[in-house]
Coordinates of C-alpha atoms in Angstrom, one line a residue:
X9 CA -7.1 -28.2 3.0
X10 CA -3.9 -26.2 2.1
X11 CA -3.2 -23.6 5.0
X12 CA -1.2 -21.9 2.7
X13 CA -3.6 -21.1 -0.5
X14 CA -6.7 -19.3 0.2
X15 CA -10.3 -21.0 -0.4
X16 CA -10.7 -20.0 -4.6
X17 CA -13.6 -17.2 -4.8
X18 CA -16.0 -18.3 -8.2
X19 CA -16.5 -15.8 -11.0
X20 CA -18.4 -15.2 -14.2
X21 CA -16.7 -16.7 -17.0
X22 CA -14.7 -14.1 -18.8
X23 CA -16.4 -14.2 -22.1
X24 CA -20.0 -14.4 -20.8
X25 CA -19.4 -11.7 -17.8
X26 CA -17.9 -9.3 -20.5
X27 CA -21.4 -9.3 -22.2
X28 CA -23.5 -8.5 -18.9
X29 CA -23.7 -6.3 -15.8
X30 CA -24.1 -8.8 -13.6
X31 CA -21.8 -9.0 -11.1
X32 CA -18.0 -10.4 -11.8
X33 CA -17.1 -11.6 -8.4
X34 CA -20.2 -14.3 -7.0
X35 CA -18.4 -14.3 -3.4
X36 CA -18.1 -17.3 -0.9
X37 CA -21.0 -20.0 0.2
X38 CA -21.1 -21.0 3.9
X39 CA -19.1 -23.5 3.8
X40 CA -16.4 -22.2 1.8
X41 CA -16.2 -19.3 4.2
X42 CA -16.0 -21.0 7.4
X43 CA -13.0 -22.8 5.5
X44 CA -10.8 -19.9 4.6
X45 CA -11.3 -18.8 8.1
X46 CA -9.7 -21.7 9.4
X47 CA -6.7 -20.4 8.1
X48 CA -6.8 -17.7 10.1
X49 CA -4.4 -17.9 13.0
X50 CA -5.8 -15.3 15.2
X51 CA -2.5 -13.4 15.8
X52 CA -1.9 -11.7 19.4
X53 CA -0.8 -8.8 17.9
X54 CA -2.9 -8.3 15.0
X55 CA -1.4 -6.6 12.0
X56 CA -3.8 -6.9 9.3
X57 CA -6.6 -3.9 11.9
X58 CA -3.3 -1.9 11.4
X59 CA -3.8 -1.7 7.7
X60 CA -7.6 -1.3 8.1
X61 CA -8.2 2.4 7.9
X62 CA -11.7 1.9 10.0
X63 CA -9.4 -0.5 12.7
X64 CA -12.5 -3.7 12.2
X65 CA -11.5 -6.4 14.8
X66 CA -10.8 -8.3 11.7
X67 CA -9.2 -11.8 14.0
X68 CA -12.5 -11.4 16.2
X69 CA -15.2 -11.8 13.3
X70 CA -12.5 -14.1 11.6
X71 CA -13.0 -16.4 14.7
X72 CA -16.8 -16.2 14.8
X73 CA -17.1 -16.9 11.2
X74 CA -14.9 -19.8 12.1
X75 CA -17.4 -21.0 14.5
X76 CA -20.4 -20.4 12.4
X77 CA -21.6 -17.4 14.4
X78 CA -22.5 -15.2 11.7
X79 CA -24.6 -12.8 13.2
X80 CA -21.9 -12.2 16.1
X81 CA -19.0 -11.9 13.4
X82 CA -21.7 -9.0 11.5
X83 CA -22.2 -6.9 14.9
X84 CA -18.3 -6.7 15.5
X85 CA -17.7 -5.5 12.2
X86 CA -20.3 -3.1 12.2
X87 CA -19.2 -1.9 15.3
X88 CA -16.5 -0.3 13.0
X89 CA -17.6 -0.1 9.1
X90 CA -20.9 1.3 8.0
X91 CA -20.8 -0.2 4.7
X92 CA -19.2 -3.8 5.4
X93 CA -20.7 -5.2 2.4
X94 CA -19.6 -2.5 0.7
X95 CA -16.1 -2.8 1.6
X96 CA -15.6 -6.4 1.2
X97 CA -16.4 -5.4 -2.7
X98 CA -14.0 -2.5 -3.5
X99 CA -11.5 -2.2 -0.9
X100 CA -7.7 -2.6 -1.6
X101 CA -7.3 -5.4 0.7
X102 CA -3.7 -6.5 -1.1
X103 CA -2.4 -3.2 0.1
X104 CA -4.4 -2.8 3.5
X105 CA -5.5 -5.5 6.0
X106 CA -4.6 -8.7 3.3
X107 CA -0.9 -6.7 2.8
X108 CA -0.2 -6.6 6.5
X109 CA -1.8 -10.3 7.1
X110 CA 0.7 -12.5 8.8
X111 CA -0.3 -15.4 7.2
X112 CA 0.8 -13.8 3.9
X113 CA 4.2 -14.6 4.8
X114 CA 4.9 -18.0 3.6
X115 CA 1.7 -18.2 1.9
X116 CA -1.2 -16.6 0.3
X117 CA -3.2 -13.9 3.4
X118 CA -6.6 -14.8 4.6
X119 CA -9.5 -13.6 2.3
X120 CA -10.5 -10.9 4.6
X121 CA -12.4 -8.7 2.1
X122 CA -14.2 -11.8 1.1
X123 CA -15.1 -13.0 4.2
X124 CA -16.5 -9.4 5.3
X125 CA -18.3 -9.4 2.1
X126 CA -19.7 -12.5 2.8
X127 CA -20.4 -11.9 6.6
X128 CA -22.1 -8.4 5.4
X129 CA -24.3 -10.6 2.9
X130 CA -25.3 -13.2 5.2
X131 CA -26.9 -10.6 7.4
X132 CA -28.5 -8.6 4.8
X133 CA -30.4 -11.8 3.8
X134 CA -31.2 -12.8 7.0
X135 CA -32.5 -9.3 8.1
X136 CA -30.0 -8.3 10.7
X137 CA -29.4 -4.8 11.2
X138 CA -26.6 -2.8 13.0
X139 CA -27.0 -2.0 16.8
X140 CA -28.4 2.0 17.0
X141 CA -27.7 4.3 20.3
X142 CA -29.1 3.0 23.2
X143 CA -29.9 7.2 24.2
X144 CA -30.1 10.0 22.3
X145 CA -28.1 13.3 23.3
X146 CA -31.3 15.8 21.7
X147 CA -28.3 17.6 19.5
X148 CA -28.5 17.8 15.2
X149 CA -25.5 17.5 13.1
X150 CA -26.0 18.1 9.2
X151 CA -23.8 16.2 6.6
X152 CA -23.1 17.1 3.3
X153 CA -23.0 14.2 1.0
X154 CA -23.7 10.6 0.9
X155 CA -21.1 8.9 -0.3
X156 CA -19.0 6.6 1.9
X157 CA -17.4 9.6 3.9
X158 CA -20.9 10.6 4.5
X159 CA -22.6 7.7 5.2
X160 CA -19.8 6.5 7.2
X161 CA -19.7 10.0 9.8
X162 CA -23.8 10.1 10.1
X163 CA -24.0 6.2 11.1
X164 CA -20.8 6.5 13.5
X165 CA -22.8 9.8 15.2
X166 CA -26.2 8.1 15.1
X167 CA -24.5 5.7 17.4
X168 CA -23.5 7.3 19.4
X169 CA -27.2 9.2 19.8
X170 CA -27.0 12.5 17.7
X171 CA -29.8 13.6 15.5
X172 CA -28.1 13.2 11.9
X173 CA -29.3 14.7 9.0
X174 CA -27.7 13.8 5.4
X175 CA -27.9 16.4 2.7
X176 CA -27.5 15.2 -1.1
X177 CA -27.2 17.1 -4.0
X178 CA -28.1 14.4 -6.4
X179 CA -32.0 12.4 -6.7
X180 CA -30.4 9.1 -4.9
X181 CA -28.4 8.9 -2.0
X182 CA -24.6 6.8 -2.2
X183 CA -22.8 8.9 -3.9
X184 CA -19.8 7.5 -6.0
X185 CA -20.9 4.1 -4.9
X186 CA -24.1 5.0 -6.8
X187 CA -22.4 7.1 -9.8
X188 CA -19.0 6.4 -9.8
X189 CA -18.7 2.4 -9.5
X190 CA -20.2 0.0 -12.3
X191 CA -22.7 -2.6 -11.4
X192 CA -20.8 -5.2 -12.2
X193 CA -18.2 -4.6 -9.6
X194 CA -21.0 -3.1 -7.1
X195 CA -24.8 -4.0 -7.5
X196 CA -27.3 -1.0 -6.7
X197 CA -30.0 -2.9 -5.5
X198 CA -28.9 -5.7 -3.6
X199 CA -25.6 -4.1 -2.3
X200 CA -25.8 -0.6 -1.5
X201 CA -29.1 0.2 -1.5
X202 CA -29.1 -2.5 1.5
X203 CA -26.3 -0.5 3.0
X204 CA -27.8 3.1 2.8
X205 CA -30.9 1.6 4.7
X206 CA -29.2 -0.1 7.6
X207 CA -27.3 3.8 8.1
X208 CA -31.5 4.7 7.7
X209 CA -32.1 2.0 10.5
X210 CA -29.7 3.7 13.3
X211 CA -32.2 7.4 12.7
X212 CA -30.2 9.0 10.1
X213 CA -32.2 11.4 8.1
X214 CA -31.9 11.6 4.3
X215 CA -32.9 14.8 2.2
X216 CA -32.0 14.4 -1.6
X217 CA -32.4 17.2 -4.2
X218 CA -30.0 19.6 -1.9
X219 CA -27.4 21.5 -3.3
X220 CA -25.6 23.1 -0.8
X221 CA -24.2 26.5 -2.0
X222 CA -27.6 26.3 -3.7
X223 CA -30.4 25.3 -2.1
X224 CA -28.8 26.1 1.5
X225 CA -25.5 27.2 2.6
X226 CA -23.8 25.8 5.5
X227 CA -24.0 28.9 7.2
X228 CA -27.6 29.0 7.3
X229 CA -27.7 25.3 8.4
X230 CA -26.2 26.5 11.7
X231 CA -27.5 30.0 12.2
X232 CA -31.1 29.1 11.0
X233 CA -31.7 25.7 11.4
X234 CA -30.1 24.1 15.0
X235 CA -27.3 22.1 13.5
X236 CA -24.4 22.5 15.8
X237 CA -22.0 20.6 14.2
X238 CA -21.7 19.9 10.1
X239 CA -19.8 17.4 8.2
X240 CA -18.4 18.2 4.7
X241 CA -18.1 14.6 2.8
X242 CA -19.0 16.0 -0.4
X243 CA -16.2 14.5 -2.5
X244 CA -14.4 15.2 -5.7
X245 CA -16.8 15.2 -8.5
X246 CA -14.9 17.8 -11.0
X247 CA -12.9 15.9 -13.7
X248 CA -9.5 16.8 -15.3
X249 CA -8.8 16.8 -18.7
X250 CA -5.5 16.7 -20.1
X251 CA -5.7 20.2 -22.2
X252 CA -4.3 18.5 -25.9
X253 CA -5.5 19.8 -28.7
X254 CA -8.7 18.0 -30.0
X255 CA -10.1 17.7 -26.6
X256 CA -13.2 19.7 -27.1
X257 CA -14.4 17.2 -30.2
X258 CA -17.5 15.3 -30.3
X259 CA -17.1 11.8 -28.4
X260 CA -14.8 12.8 -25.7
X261 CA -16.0 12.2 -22.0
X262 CA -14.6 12.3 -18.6
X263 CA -14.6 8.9 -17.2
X264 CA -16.4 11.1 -14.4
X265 CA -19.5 11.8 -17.0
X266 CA -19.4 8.3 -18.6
X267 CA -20.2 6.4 -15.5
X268 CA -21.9 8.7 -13.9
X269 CA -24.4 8.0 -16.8
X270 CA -24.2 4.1 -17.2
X271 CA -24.6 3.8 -13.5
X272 CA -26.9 6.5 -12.0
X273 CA -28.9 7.2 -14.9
X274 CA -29.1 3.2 -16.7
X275 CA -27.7 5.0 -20.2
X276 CA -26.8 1.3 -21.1
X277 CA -30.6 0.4 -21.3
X278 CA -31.7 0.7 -24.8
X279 CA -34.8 2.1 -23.6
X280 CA -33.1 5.0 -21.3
X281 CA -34.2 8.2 -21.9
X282 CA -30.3 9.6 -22.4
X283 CA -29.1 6.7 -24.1
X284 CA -24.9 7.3 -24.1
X285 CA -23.2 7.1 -27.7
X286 CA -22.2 3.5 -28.0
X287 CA -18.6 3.8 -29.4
X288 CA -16.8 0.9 -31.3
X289 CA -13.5 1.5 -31.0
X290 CA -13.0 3.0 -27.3
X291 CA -9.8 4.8 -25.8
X292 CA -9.5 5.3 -22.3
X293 CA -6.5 7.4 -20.7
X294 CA -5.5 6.7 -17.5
X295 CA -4.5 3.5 -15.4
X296 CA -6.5 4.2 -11.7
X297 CA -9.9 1.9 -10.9
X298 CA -12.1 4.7 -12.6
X299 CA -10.1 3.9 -16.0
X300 CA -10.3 0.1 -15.4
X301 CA -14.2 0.6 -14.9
X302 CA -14.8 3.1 -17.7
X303 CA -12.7 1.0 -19.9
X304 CA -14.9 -2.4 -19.1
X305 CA -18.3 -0.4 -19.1
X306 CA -17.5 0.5 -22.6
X307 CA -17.0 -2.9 -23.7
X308 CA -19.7 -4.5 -22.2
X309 CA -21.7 -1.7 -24.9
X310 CA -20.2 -3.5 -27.5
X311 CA -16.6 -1.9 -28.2
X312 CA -13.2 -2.6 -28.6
X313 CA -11.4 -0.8 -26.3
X314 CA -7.8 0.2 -25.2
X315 CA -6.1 1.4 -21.8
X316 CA -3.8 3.9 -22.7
X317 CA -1.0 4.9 -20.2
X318 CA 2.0 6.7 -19.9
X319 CA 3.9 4.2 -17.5
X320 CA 4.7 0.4 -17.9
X321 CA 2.2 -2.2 -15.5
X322 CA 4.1 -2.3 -12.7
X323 CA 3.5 1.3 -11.9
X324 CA -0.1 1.2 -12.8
X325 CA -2.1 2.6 -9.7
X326 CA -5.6 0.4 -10.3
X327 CA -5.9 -2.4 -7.9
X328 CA -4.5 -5.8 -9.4
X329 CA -7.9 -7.4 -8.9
X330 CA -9.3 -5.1 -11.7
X331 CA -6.7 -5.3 -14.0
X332 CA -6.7 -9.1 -14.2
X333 CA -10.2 -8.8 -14.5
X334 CA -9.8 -6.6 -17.8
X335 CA -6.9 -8.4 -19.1
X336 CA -9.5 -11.6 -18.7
X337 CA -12.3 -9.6 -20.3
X338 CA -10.1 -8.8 -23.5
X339 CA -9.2 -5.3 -23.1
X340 CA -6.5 -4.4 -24.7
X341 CA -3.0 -2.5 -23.0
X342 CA -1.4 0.2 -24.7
X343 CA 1.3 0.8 -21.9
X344 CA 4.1 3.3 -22.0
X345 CA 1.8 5.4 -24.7
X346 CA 0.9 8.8 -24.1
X347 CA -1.7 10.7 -26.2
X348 CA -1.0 14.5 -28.1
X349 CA -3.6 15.2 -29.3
X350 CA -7.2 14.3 -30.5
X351 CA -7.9 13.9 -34.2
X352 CA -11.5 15.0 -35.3
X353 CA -13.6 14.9 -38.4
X354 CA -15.0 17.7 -40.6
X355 CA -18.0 17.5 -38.3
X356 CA -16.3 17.4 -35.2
X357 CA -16.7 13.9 -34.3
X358 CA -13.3 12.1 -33.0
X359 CA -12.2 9.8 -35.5
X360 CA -8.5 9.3 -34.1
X361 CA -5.8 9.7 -31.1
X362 CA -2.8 10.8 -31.8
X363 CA 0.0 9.4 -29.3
X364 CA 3.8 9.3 -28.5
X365 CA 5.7 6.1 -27.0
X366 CA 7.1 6.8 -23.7
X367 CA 10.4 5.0 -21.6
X368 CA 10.6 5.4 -17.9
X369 CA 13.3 7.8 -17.0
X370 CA 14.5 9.3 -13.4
X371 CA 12.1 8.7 -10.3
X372 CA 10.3 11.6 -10.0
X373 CA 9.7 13.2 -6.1
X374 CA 7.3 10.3 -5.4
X375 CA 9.7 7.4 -5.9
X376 CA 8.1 6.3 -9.3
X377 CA 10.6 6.5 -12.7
X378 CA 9.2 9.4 -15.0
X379 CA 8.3 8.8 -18.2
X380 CA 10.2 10.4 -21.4
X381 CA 9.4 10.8 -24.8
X382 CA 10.6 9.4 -27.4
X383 CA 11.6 11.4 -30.5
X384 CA 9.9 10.6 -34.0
X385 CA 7.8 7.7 -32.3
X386 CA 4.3 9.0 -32.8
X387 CA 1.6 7.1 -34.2
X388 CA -2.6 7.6 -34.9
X389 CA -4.7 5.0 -33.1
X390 CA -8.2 5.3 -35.3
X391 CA -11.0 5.0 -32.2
X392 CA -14.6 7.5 -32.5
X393 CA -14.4 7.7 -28.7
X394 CA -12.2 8.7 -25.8
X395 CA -12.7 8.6 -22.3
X396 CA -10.1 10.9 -20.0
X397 CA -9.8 9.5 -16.9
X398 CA -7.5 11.6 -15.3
X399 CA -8.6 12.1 -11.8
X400 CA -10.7 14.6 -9.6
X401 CA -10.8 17.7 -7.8
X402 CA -13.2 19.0 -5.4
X403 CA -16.4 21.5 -6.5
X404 CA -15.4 24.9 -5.2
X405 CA -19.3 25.6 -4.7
X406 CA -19.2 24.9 -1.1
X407 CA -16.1 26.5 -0.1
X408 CA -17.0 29.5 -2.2
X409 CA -20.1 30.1 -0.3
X410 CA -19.2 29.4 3.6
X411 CA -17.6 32.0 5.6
X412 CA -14.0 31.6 7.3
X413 CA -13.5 27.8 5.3
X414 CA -10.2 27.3 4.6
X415 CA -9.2 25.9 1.0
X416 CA -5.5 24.8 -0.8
X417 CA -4.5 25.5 -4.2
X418 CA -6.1 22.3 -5.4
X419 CA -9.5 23.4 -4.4
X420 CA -9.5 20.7 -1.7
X421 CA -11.1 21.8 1.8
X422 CA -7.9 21.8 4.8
X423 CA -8.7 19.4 7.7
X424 CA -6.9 18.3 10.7
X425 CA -6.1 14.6 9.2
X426 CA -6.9 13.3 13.1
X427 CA -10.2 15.1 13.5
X428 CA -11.5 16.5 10.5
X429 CA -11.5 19.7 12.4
X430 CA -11.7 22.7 9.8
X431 CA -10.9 26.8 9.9
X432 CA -14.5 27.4 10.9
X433 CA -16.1 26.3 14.3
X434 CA -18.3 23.4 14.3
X435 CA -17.8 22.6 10.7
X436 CA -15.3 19.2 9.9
X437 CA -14.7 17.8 6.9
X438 CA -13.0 14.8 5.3
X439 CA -12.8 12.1 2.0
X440 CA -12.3 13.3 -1.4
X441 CA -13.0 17.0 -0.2
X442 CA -10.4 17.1 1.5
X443 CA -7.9 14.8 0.0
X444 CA -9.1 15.1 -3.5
X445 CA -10.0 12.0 -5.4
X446 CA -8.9 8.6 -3.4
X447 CA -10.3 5.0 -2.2
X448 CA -13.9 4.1 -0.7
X449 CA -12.1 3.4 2.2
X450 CA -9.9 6.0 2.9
X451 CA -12.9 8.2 2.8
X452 CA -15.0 6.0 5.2
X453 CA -11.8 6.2 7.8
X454 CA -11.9 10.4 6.9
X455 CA -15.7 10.4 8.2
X456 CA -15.3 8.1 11.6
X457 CA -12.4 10.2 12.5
X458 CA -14.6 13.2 11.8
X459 CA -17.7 11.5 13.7
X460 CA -15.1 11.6 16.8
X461 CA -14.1 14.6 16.3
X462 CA -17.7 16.4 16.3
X463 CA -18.6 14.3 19.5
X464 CA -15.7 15.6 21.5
X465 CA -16.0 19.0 20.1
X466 CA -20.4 18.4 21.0
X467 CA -19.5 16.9 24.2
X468 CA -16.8 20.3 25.3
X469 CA -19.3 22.8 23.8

């Protein structure tokens, strides 16, 4: 065994994977795991729970999963994370908990998104369930949304013995993790269905079908119906488009739209009742995850398709996992290009993209060079679709229609970043709401800081 290299992880073959949903990653066996957490030198002062935003105990379920106690290594990390299988899927380990690992020094850091992913599996095949409050305090908390913010706050408060309620504006609760995130990256069924039912297990209530601003407002939740406390985890669900000419043609999506209907609504399946348009040359602009999953959605329908961004790879924001994985896959770069304007046909139908080469110039405010165009280089790339995947904001609908809630100019709600604490009493808020469109788990560590802050503020009430 080489201390230094982590235990290799087995994948789909490239060429068959990029023809199927099924997932990419097939994760570690027993024996492999209890291998790469030999690596693990259990550090006194534990770095890699620093980059966790959710602080797991990371060296303690190492060690049990080192030992073969797979059940005691689950129960620590759920102690934490709501959604460890989840998490060990989609989370930027290389930049959190895997980035700070001291191992990672003079070698490669332990596999700790693997080894949660496989810890979180064992248990959900061997029936083990999180540990629920041991008494319950007789007060209701409402939160809005289901995604991992969501989820996240109402397990964390079910805990700790509150009567949780999760409200859901769409027909299935999980939000982006059911919507935004393809199946081959995150299975619906065996992954976070699972998940949604162990945060079921510990009491927590789900109601789909409820749009608040709609349906309810959050002001009639606590004047009406008992809540004392509300979370907002309602995330960032309104895309951005570029404003180019062209953009209103026939056969351009938001990345937002496009996987919204592959994944929730199975628009991939011949058979769906809203089958999506089946493109055979595909554009996608943007660099993030969402691109890198919009980008291999479309060509696991069949087309060719091409990641178009404005900045060179280095600077590209989608984790390096999923741009190996679509460099693998065969989808094709077009870096430092930045489109102008979309061409259409006499019936409106995209035909083309018009574009203009880019080099990197000064660094901009956030430290990355800016890109600048460069005269006379445009060009026509012929594709019939294009998917903008430019990032999120929040739905005003909720902000519009509660009294005394505080909002910025991006639309996003303001929240204390310790508590989740909002301008109105009682009401906290946090993930993509707040902070506009960001990572699974910077959203999950948004709704367990929020959890704590409702208990304190519950508990002084």
């Amino acid at each position: 065994m080489d201390v230094l290299k982590k235990v290799p992880v087995r994948e789909q073959d490239p060429k068959v994977r990029a023809t199927n949903f099924d997932e990419v990653c097939l994760g570690y066996n027993k024996e492999e795991a209890m291998e790469e957490a030999q690596r693990c030198i259990n550090c006194k002062n534990a770095q890699c729970v620093k980059g966790c935003p959710v602080a797991i105990n990371i060296p303690g379920f190492v060690e049990q999963v080192k030992e073969g106690n797979f059940e005691n290594a689950y129960q620590i990390i759920s102690e934490s994370s709501a959604l460890p299988a989840v998490c060990g899927r989609v989370c930027p380990q290389e930049s959190q908990c895997e980035g700070k690992c001291i191992r990672g020094i003079k070698g490669e850091p332990i596999s700790i998104g693997k080894l949660e992913r496989f810890v979180a599996d064992w248990a959900s095949e061997n029936g083990i369930k999180p540990e629920g409050a041991k008494e319950k305090k007789g007060k209701k908390v409402a939160v809005i949304g289901s995604g991992p913010a969501g989820l996240t706050c109402a397990g964390d408060l079910a805990k700790a013995g509150y009567d949780v309620t999760i409200f859901e504006a769409l027909h299935e609760a999980g939000g982006v993790l059911v919507y935004g995130i393809p199946e081959f990256r995150l299975p619906k069924t065996a992954v976070v269905a699972k998940e949604i039912e162990n945060v079921k297990s510990l009491g927590v209530k789900i109601e789909t079908n409820v749009v608040i601003g709609k349906s309810t407002t959050i002001d009639e939740l606590m004047n009406e119906e008992g809540f004392e406390a509300v979370f907002i985890g309602s995330g960032a669900g309104l895309p951005k488009f570029m404003g180019i000419p062209g953009e209103q043609a026939n056969g351009v999506f938001s990345a937002n739209e496009y996987l919204t209907r592959s994944n929730l609504m199975k628009a991939f399946d011949e058979n769906s009742t809203t089958p999506i348009m089946r493109g055979q040359k595909v554009a996608v602009v943007g660099g993030g995850n969402v691109a890198m999953d919009a980008a291999r959605t479309a060509l696991r329908l069949g087309a060719e398709v091409h990641i178009i961004y404005r900045r060179s790879l280095e600077e590209l924001p989608a984790r390096v996992e999923e741009v190996h994985h679509a460099k693998e896959e065969g989808i094709i770069f077009d870096l430092l290009t930045n489109p102008v304007e979309v061409i259409s046909d006499d019936d409106g139908w995209v035909k083309g993209i018009k574009c203009i080469k880019m080099e990197l110039g000064e660094p901009d405010e956030g430290g990355r060079r800016r890109p600048v165009e460069i005269a006379g280089s445009e060009f026509v790339m012929d594709v019939d679709t294009v998917i903008m995947s430019l990032g999120t904001s929040p739905n005003p609908l909720i902000s519009s229609t509660t009294q005394g809630l505080d909002i910025n100019k991006r639309q996003c709600i303001v929240a204390d970043d310790t508590n989740g604490a909002t301008s109105k009493d009682g009401v906290f808020a946090g993930g993509d709401a707040v902070t506009g469109a960001a990572t699974v788990i910077l959203a999950m560590g948004a709704g367990k800081a929020a959890a704590k802050g409702i208990d304190e503020y519950l508990s002084n009430k």
